[in-house]
Coordinates of C-alpha atoms and ligand atoms in Angstrom, one line a residue:
M977 CA 0.2 -0.1 0.2
I978 CA 1.6 3.4 -0.9
K979 CA 1.8 4.9 2.4
V980 CA 0.6 9.1 3.1
D981 CA 1.7 10.6 5.6
I982 CA -1.2 13.8 7.2
S983 CA 2.3 14.5 10.7
N984 CA 3.9 17.7 8.2
V985 CA 0.1 19.6 8.7
W986 CA -1.5 19.4 12.3
G987 CA -1.0 23.4 12.9
E988 CA -3.1 23.7 10.2
V989 CA -5.7 21.2 10.1
S990 CA -6.9 18.8 13.2
L991 CA -7.6 14.8 14.2
P992 CA -10.8 16.3 15.2
D993 CA -11.1 18.1 11.8
L994 CA -10.7 15.1 9.6
L995 CA -12.7 12.9 11.4
A996 CA -15.4 15.4 11.1
L997 CA -14.6 15.3 7.5
E998 CA -15.6 11.2 7.5
K999 CA -18.7 10.4 6.1
E1000 CA -18.2 13.5 3.3
V1001 CA -15.1 11.4 2.1
F1002 CA -18.1 8.1 2.6
A1003 CA -20.7 10.0 1.0
A1004 CA -17.6 11.0 -2.3
H1005 CA -16.4 7.5 -2.2
N1006 CA -19.5 6.2 -3.3
T1007 CA -20.8 8.6 -5.2
L1008 CA -17.9 7.5 -7.0
T1009 CA -18.9 3.7 -6.8
E1010 CA -21.9 3.5 -6.8
G1011 CA -22.7 5.5 -10.7
T1012 CA -24.4 8.2 -9.1
G1013 CA -22.8 12.3 -9.1
E1014 CA -22.1 14.2 -12.4
G1015 CA -20.4 12.5 -14.9
N1016 CA -21.3 9.2 -14.0
D1017 CA -21.2 8.4 -18.0
F1018 CA -17.1 8.8 -17.5
L1019 CA -16.4 6.1 -15.4
G1020 CA -15.1 3.5 -16.8
W1021 CA -12.0 3.6 -15.6
L1022 CA -12.1 2.3 -12.5
N1023 CA -12.6 -1.4 -13.3
L1024 CA -9.6 -0.5 -16.8
P1025 CA -7.9 -2.8 -14.3
V1026 CA -7.0 -6.6 -14.9
A1027 CA -6.1 -9.5 -13.2
E1028 CA -5.7 -11.0 -16.5
P1029 CA -3.8 -10.0 -19.5
T1030 CA -7.5 -9.2 -23.1
E1031 CA -8.0 -9.9 -25.6
E1032 CA -6.4 -6.1 -26.2
M1033 CA -3.8 -5.6 -25.1
R1034 CA -2.4 -9.7 -26.3
R1035 CA -3.2 -6.8 -29.9
I1036 CA -1.0 -4.3 -28.2
S1037 CA 1.8 -7.0 -27.0
A1038 CA 1.5 -7.9 -30.0
A1039 CA 2.1 -4.8 -32.6
A1040 CA 4.4 -3.5 -30.0
E1041 CA 6.8 -6.1 -30.9
R1042 CA 6.0 -5.6 -33.8
I1043 CA 6.6 -1.7 -33.5
R1044 CA 9.7 -3.2 -32.1
E1045 CA 11.6 -4.9 -34.6
S1046 CA 10.9 -3.2 -37.4
S1047 CA 11.3 1.0 -36.3
D1048 CA 14.6 2.7 -35.6
V1049 CA 12.0 5.5 -33.5
F1050 CA 8.4 5.3 -32.9
V1051 CA 6.5 8.7 -32.7
V1052 CA 3.3 9.2 -30.4
V1053 CA 0.4 11.3 -31.7
G1054 CA -1.3 13.4 -28.8
I1055 CA -2.4 16.1 -26.6
G1056 CA -3.5 16.1 -22.3
G1057 CA -4.8 13.0 -22.0
S1058 CA -3.4 11.1 -24.9
Y1059 CA -0.1 12.7 -24.1
L1060 CA 0.9 12.9 -20.5
G1061 CA 0.1 8.9 -19.5
P1062 CA 2.6 7.0 -22.1
R1063 CA 5.5 10.6 -21.5
A1064 CA 5.4 10.5 -17.5
A1065 CA 5.5 6.3 -17.4
I1066 CA 8.4 5.9 -20.0
E1067 CA 9.3 8.3 -18.1
L1068 CA 9.6 7.8 -14.6
M1069 CA 10.8 3.0 -15.5
Q1070 CA 13.6 5.0 -17.6
G1071 CA 14.1 8.5 -17.4
P1072 CA 14.6 11.0 -19.0
N1073 CA 17.1 10.9 -21.4
H1074 CA 15.5 6.5 -22.2
N1075 CA 16.3 7.6 -25.6
I1076 CA 19.8 7.8 -25.7
G1077 CA 21.8 5.0 -27.6
K1078 CA 18.0 3.6 -29.0
G1079 CA 17.6 1.8 -32.0
K1080 CA 16.1 -1.2 -33.6
G1081 CA 14.7 -3.1 -31.0
N1082 CA 14.2 -1.4 -29.0
P1083 CA 13.6 2.0 -30.8
Q1084 CA 13.9 5.5 -29.2
I1085 CA 10.4 6.9 -28.6
F1086 CA 9.0 10.8 -29.8
F1087 CA 6.1 12.6 -28.6
A1088 CA 4.4 15.7 -31.5
G1089 CA 1.3 16.7 -32.5
N1090 CA 1.8 18.3 -28.4
S1091 CA 2.4 21.6 -29.4
L1092 CA 2.5 24.2 -32.6
S1093 CA 5.3 24.5 -32.1
T1094 CA 7.5 24.7 -36.1
R1095 CA 10.9 24.1 -33.6
H1096 CA 9.6 21.1 -32.3
W1097 CA 8.4 20.1 -35.7
N1098 CA 12.3 20.6 -37.8
E1099 CA 13.4 18.7 -34.5
L1100 CA 11.9 15.6 -35.6
M1101 CA 12.0 16.0 -39.0
R1102 CA 15.7 15.8 -38.9
L1103 CA 15.6 12.7 -35.8
L1104 CA 13.7 11.1 -37.7
E1105 CA 16.4 11.5 -40.6
G1106 CA 17.2 7.9 -42.1
K1107 CA 15.7 6.1 -39.7
D1108 CA 12.5 3.4 -40.1
F1109 CA 9.5 4.5 -37.9
S1110 CA 6.4 3.8 -37.2
I1111 CA 3.1 6.3 -35.0
A1112 CA 0.7 5.7 -32.7
I1113 CA -2.7 8.3 -33.7
I1114 CA -4.1 9.1 -30.4
S1115 CA -6.7 10.8 -29.7
K1116 CA -10.8 9.5 -28.8
S1117 CA -12.4 12.3 -31.3
G1118 CA -10.3 12.5 -32.8
T1119 CA -10.6 16.3 -34.5
T1120 CA -8.1 17.9 -31.5
T1121 CA -5.9 20.6 -33.9
E1122 CA -2.5 19.8 -32.7
P1123 CA -2.9 15.9 -33.4
A1124 CA -4.5 16.5 -36.6
I1125 CA -1.8 18.3 -37.9
A1126 CA 1.1 15.9 -36.7
T1127 CA -0.7 13.6 -37.8
R1128 CA -1.4 14.6 -42.0
A1129 CA 2.1 15.2 -42.4
L1130 CA 3.9 12.4 -40.3
R1131 CA 1.3 9.8 -42.5
W1132 CA 2.6 11.9 -46.2
M1133 CA 5.6 10.7 -45.2
L1134 CA 4.9 7.5 -44.3
E1135 CA 3.8 6.8 -47.4
R1136 CA 6.6 8.6 -49.1
K1137 CA 9.4 6.4 -47.5
Y1138 CA 6.9 3.0 -47.6
G1139 CA 4.8 3.3 -49.8
T1140 CA 0.6 2.7 -49.6
D1141 CA 0.7 -0.5 -48.5
G1142 CA 3.6 -0.2 -46.3
A1143 CA 3.1 2.8 -44.7
K1144 CA -0.8 0.9 -43.2
K1145 CA 1.7 -1.4 -41.5
R1146 CA 2.9 1.7 -39.6
I1147 CA 0.9 3.5 -39.1
Y1148 CA -1.3 2.4 -36.1
A1149 CA -4.5 4.5 -34.1
I1150 CA -6.3 4.7 -30.9
T1151 CA -9.3 6.1 -30.5
D1152 CA -12.9 5.9 -29.7
P1153 CA -15.1 2.6 -31.3
C1154 CA -17.1 3.8 -33.4
K1155 CA -17.4 8.0 -34.4
G1156 CA -14.9 10.6 -34.9
A1157 CA -12.9 10.9 -37.6
L1158 CA -9.0 9.2 -36.5
R1159 CA -12.2 6.2 -36.5
Q1160 CA -12.8 7.2 -39.9
M1161 CA -9.9 7.1 -41.1
A1162 CA -8.7 3.8 -40.3
S1163 CA -10.9 2.4 -41.3
E1164 CA -11.6 4.3 -44.7
E1165 CA -7.6 3.5 -44.7
G1166 CA -6.8 -0.5 -42.9
W1167 CA -4.6 1.3 -39.6
E1168 CA -5.0 -1.2 -37.1
T1169 CA -7.7 0.2 -34.2
F1170 CA -6.9 -0.2 -30.5
V1171 CA -10.1 1.3 -28.5
I1172 CA -10.2 4.2 -26.1
P1173 CA -13.8 3.5 -24.3
P1174 CA -16.7 5.8 -24.9
N1175 CA -17.0 6.2 -21.0
V1176 CA -13.3 6.7 -19.7
G1177 CA -12.7 9.8 -20.5
G1178 CA -8.9 11.6 -22.1
R1179 CA -6.5 12.2 -18.2
Y1180 CA -8.2 8.6 -16.8
S1181 CA -7.2 6.7 -20.1
V1182 CA -3.4 6.0 -19.8
L1183 CA -4.9 2.3 -18.0
T1184 CA -5.7 1.7 -21.9
A1185 CA -3.8 1.4 -25.6
V1186 CA -2.8 5.4 -24.3
G1187 CA -0.7 4.3 -21.8
L1188 CA -0.4 0.7 -22.9
L1189 CA 1.5 1.0 -26.4
P1190 CA 3.8 3.1 -25.4
M1191 CA 5.1 1.2 -22.7
A1192 CA 4.8 -1.6 -24.4
V1193 CA 7.0 0.1 -27.4
A1194 CA 8.9 0.8 -25.1
G1195 CA 10.0 -2.9 -23.2
I1196 CA 7.6 -1.8 -20.4
D1197 CA 5.3 -4.7 -18.9
I1198 CA 1.7 -3.0 -19.3
N1199 CA 0.4 -7.3 -18.0
A1200 CA 2.1 -6.1 -14.5
V1201 CA 1.0 -2.8 -14.7
M1202 CA -2.7 -3.5 -15.4
A1203 CA -1.7 -6.2 -12.4
G1204 CA -0.3 -3.5 -9.7
A1205 CA -3.8 -1.4 -11.5
A1206 CA -6.0 -4.6 -10.3
E1207 CA -4.5 -4.8 -6.6
A1208 CA -4.7 -1.0 -6.0
K1209 CA -8.1 -1.5 -7.1
E1210 CA -9.5 -4.2 -4.3
T1211 CA -6.8 -1.9 -1.7
Y1212 CA -8.1 1.1 -1.6
N1213 CA -11.3 0.5 -1.8
L1214 CA -11.6 0.1 2.1
R1215 CA -14.3 3.0 3.8
S1216 CA -11.8 4.3 6.2
F1217 CA -9.3 6.4 7.0
E1218 CA -6.8 3.1 7.2
N1219 CA -7.3 4.2 3.1
P1220 CA -4.2 6.1 2.0
V1221 CA -6.8 8.2 -1.1
W1222 CA -9.1 9.2 1.4
L1223 CA -6.3 10.5 3.5
Y1224 CA -5.1 12.3 0.6
A1225 CA -8.1 13.8 -0.4
A1226 CA -9.9 14.7 3.0
V1227 CA -6.6 16.0 3.8
R1228 CA -6.2 18.3 0.8
N1229 CA -10.0 19.4 1.1
L1230 CA -9.8 20.8 4.8
L1231 CA -6.3 22.5 3.6
Y1232 CA -8.2 24.5 0.7
H1233 CA -11.1 25.3 3.1
R1234 CA -7.6 26.8 5.0
G1235 CA -7.0 29.0 2.0
K1236 CA -4.0 26.4 0.8
C1237 CA -5.5 26.9 -3.1
I1238 CA -2.1 25.3 -4.5
E1239 CA -1.0 22.8 -4.2
L1240 CA 2.5 21.7 -4.8
F1241 CA 3.1 17.6 -6.0
E1242 CA 7.1 16.9 -6.1
S1243 CA 8.7 14.5 -6.3
F1244 CA 13.2 13.8 -5.2
E1245 CA 13.1 12.3 -9.4
P1246 CA 13.6 13.6 -12.3
G1247 CA 11.8 11.2 -14.0
F1248 CA 8.9 11.8 -12.4
K1249 CA 8.2 15.4 -14.6
M1250 CA 5.9 14.3 -16.7
M1251 CA 4.2 12.1 -13.5
G1252 CA 3.2 15.5 -12.1
G1253 CA 3.1 17.4 -15.9
W1254 CA 0.1 13.7 -15.4
W1255 CA -0.9 14.4 -11.8
Q1256 CA -1.7 17.9 -12.9
Q1257 CA -3.4 17.7 -15.9
L1258 CA -5.2 15.1 -13.7
F1259 CA -6.4 17.3 -10.9
G1260 CA -5.9 20.6 -12.5
E1261 CA -9.2 20.0 -15.2
S1262 CA -10.9 17.5 -13.2
E1263 CA -11.0 20.2 -10.3
G1264 CA -10.3 24.2 -11.6
K1265 CA -14.6 25.0 -12.3
D1266 CA -17.0 26.6 -10.8
N1267 CA -14.3 29.0 -9.9
K1268 CA -13.4 25.9 -7.0
G1269 CA -10.8 24.4 -7.1
I1270 CA -6.9 24.0 -6.0
F1271 CA -4.0 24.8 -8.4
P1272 CA -2.1 21.4 -8.8
V1273 CA 1.9 23.2 -9.9
T1274 CA 4.4 20.2 -10.0
A1275 CA 8.4 20.6 -9.1
E1276 CA 11.7 18.1 -8.7
L1277 CA 13.0 18.5 -5.9
T1278 CA 16.1 19.4 -5.3
A1279 CA 15.9 20.8 -8.9
D1280 CA 14.2 23.4 -8.0
L1281 CA 14.9 24.6 -4.4
H1282 CA 16.8 26.4 -5.7
S1283 CA 14.6 28.7 -8.1
L1284 CA 10.8 27.6 -5.9
G1285 CA 12.5 26.9 -2.7
Q1286 CA 12.2 30.1 -1.5
M1287 CA 8.7 31.1 -2.9
I1288 CA 8.3 28.0 -0.7
Q1289 CA 10.2 29.1 2.6
Q1290 CA 8.9 32.6 2.8
G1291 CA 5.8 34.1 0.3
E1292 CA 2.4 34.1 0.6
R1293 CA 0.8 31.0 3.0
N1294 CA -1.5 30.5 0.3
M1295 CA 0.1 26.8 -0.9
F1296 CA 0.2 22.6 0.6
E1297 CA 2.8 20.9 -0.7
T1298 CA 2.0 16.2 -1.4
M1299 CA 5.9 15.0 -1.4
V1300 CA 6.4 12.3 -2.9
R1301 CA 9.5 9.2 -2.2
F1302 CA 10.7 5.8 -3.7
A1303 CA 12.9 3.3 -2.2
P1304 CA 15.8 4.2 -3.8
P1305 CA 17.2 1.6 -5.9
E1306 CA 19.5 -1.3 -5.8
K1307 CA 22.6 0.2 -6.9
A1308 CA 24.1 2.4 -4.9
A1309 CA 26.1 5.5 -5.9
V1310 CA 28.7 6.5 -2.8
V1311 CA 30.2 9.4 -2.8
G1312 CA 34.7 9.8 -2.3
S1313 CA 37.6 10.3 -0.9
D1314 CA 39.5 13.0 -1.9
W1315 CA 42.8 13.4 -0.2
K1316 CA 43.5 17.7 -0.4
N1317 CA 39.2 17.9 0.3
L1318 CA 39.3 21.7 -1.5
D1319 CA 35.2 20.7 -1.3
G1320 CA 35.2 20.6 1.8
L1321 CA 33.1 17.2 0.8
N1322 CA 35.2 14.7 3.4
Y1323 CA 33.0 14.0 6.3
L1324 CA 30.2 13.1 3.6
E1325 CA 33.1 10.1 1.9
G1326 CA 31.7 6.7 2.4
K1327 CA 27.2 8.1 2.2
T1328 CA 25.8 6.7 -0.7
L1329 CA 24.0 9.8 -2.6
A1330 CA 21.0 7.6 -0.8
F1331 CA 21.5 8.7 2.4
V1332 CA 22.2 12.4 1.3
D1333 CA 19.1 12.8 -1.0
E1334 CA 17.4 11.3 2.8
Q1335 CA 18.4 14.2 4.5
A1336 CA 18.0 16.8 2.0
Y1337 CA 14.2 15.7 2.3
L1338 CA 14.5 15.4 5.9
G1339 CA 15.8 18.4 5.9
T1340 CA 13.9 20.1 3.4
L1341 CA 10.4 18.5 5.6
A1342 CA 11.0 19.8 8.4
A1343 CA 11.8 23.2 6.9
H1344 CA 9.0 24.6 4.7
A1345 CA 6.9 22.5 7.9
D1346 CA 7.3 25.3 9.7
G1347 CA 7.7 27.8 7.5
G1348 CA 4.2 27.7 8.4
V1349 CA 3.5 25.2 4.4
P1350 CA 2.2 21.7 5.4
V1351 CA 3.5 18.5 3.6
I1352 CA 1.3 15.5 3.8
T1353 CA 4.1 13.0 1.8
M1354 CA 3.6 9.6 -0.1
D1355 CA 5.4 7.1 0.3
M1356 CA 5.6 4.9 -2.2
G1357 CA 8.1 2.2 -2.2
E1358 CA 10.0 0.3 -4.4
L1359 CA 9.4 1.5 -8.2
N1360 CA 9.0 -1.4 -10.7
E1361 CA 5.5 -1.6 -12.8
E1362 CA 3.2 -2.8 -10.8
K1363 CA 3.7 -0.2 -8.2
L1364 CA 3.3 2.2 -11.8
G1365 CA -0.2 0.4 -11.9
E1366 CA -1.0 1.3 -8.5
M1367 CA -0.1 4.6 -8.2
F1368 CA -1.6 5.8 -11.9
Y1369 CA -5.4 4.0 -10.2
F1370 CA -4.5 5.0 -6.9
L1371 CA -4.6 9.0 -7.7
E1372 CA -7.2 8.7 -10.1
L1373 CA -9.0 7.3 -7.1
S1374 CA -8.0 10.5 -4.9
C1375 CA -8.6 12.6 -7.5
G1376 CA -12.6 11.7 -8.4
I1377 CA -12.5 11.3 -4.7
S1378 CA -12.0 14.8 -4.2
A1379 CA -13.8 17.2 -6.7
Y1380 CA -17.0 15.3 -5.5
M1381 CA -16.1 16.8 -1.6
L1382 CA -15.0 20.2 -3.6
G1383 CA -18.9 20.0 -5.2
V1384 CA -18.1 19.9 -8.7
N1385 CA -18.4 17.1 -11.6
P1386 CA -14.5 15.3 -11.8
F1387 CA -15.3 14.1 -15.6
N1388 CA -15.8 17.4 -18.1
Q1389 CA -13.7 19.9 -18.9
P1390 CA -16.3 23.0 -20.7
G1391 CA -13.0 25.0 -20.1
V1392 CA -10.6 24.1 -22.8
E1393 CA -13.0 25.1 -25.2
Y1394 CA -12.9 27.9 -25.2
Y1395 CA -9.3 29.1 -27.0
K1396 CA -10.1 26.6 -29.7
R1397 CA -12.6 28.6 -30.7
N1398 CA -11.1 31.3 -30.9
M1399 CA -8.8 30.0 -32.2
F1400 CA -10.6 28.0 -34.5
H1401 CA -12.1 32.1 -35.7
L1402 CA -8.9 33.3 -36.2
L1403 CA -7.9 30.3 -38.5
G1404 CA -10.8 31.4 -40.4
K1405 CA -12.9 27.7 -39.5
P1406 CA -15.6 26.9 -41.2
G1407 CA -18.8 27.6 -38.6
Y1408 CA -16.5 30.2 -36.8
E1409 CA -17.3 33.2 -38.0
S1410 CA -18.4 34.7 -35.4
Ligands
PA5_2982 O1 -8.7 15.0 -20.5 C1 -9.1 15.2 -21.7 O2 -9.6 15.1 -22.0 C2 -7.3 15.9 -22.8 O3 -7.0 16.7 -22.1 C3 -7.9 15.4 -23.9 O4 -6.7 14.4 -24.3 C4 -8.3 16.3 -24.6 O5 -8.2 17.2 -25.0 C5 -6.6 15.5 -26.0 O6 -8.8 15.2 -26.9 P1 -8.7 13.7 -28.0 O7 -7.7 12.6 -27.4 O8 -9.6 14.3 -28.3 O9 -7.5 14.5 -29.4

């Protein structure tokens, strides 16, 4: 079980405050699992985890194997919920530099269609030069502008390079089972497809082919990821404060009502940065509506202690932190000795990097708590595939419960449409003239 420690929030909230919320958390949890709340047509994610591979998962693994054998590079096209999950998973498991040294057999993985930057596009074109590549187009609606533009260009590149039939074998579409432009294109062109179930929204889709195909191409054991999530589904179904999901949801709700309207979600692992991005979308899009919501910000420690640290320690007291910890890996790194000791580091000689990291964590925790910033800690334990699946499910469940406690629909995102309407008008898209 993931351990949530709230001992560093007691200055701000009290045990009676927490216990008084029990009924509310219970009700929010039931609203979610019984499907009686707003947005209840988007609860498919609750039952995605399975202990044994499904037929769809077997097809995903087989496609991943073909992609690995035939491609130097795999390009994943998508944005928002159709992009953040797979990138988060791959970077957490394999590090932010996972592409270095990869090629056919274990392809590099690049992400496209998540911006409108020409520089980013030109860089991708350079990276694809002379390379065998395959693409996955991920879009539930099939109409999102950023991935649609990237798709059009990448598809033509593949057709020019491999011919129409050759290209077909290198294009995979992950979309709604029946509707949308991408579904229609895939059917007409004969691309292999995987499904985003209609009752699973983008930011809750990481345990569908959206996350699983890119993970499998990266060599991550998706059966273990799903088994971890399936176990989490059972474990976190518990209806009491022994459930860390309850603790996390209840404490962030209490803190919000005490004016802590910013949550900094932090880890001491550089590979966690995109996981922070995934969490940011999950909580931001789920809670930020009706003029309510905790503003989600992600940070990487210790790096950001040298940029955000001052603000956290002594800036406006409107934030709390959630610090995520993992057990250190087996292979240790040790501080060496230097007889001159000009850097004054010999007092650390023989100490592991993990030991130094732990002291940095404890020191930061105490400093920020002293500075009036409540800190929730999440001890994830060992990082492996099962843990990855568990973590995704744990955070999704926490988010659904939190949002219902806040009184908002966790599963819509009406605000996202505003910029699109303006952009379409400016671009002259038919139907957006006024
Ligand atoms: O969470 C969401 O629903 C959004 O972030 C979408 O995933 C994102 O806008 C991409 O949409 P689509 O998958 O339809 O291209």
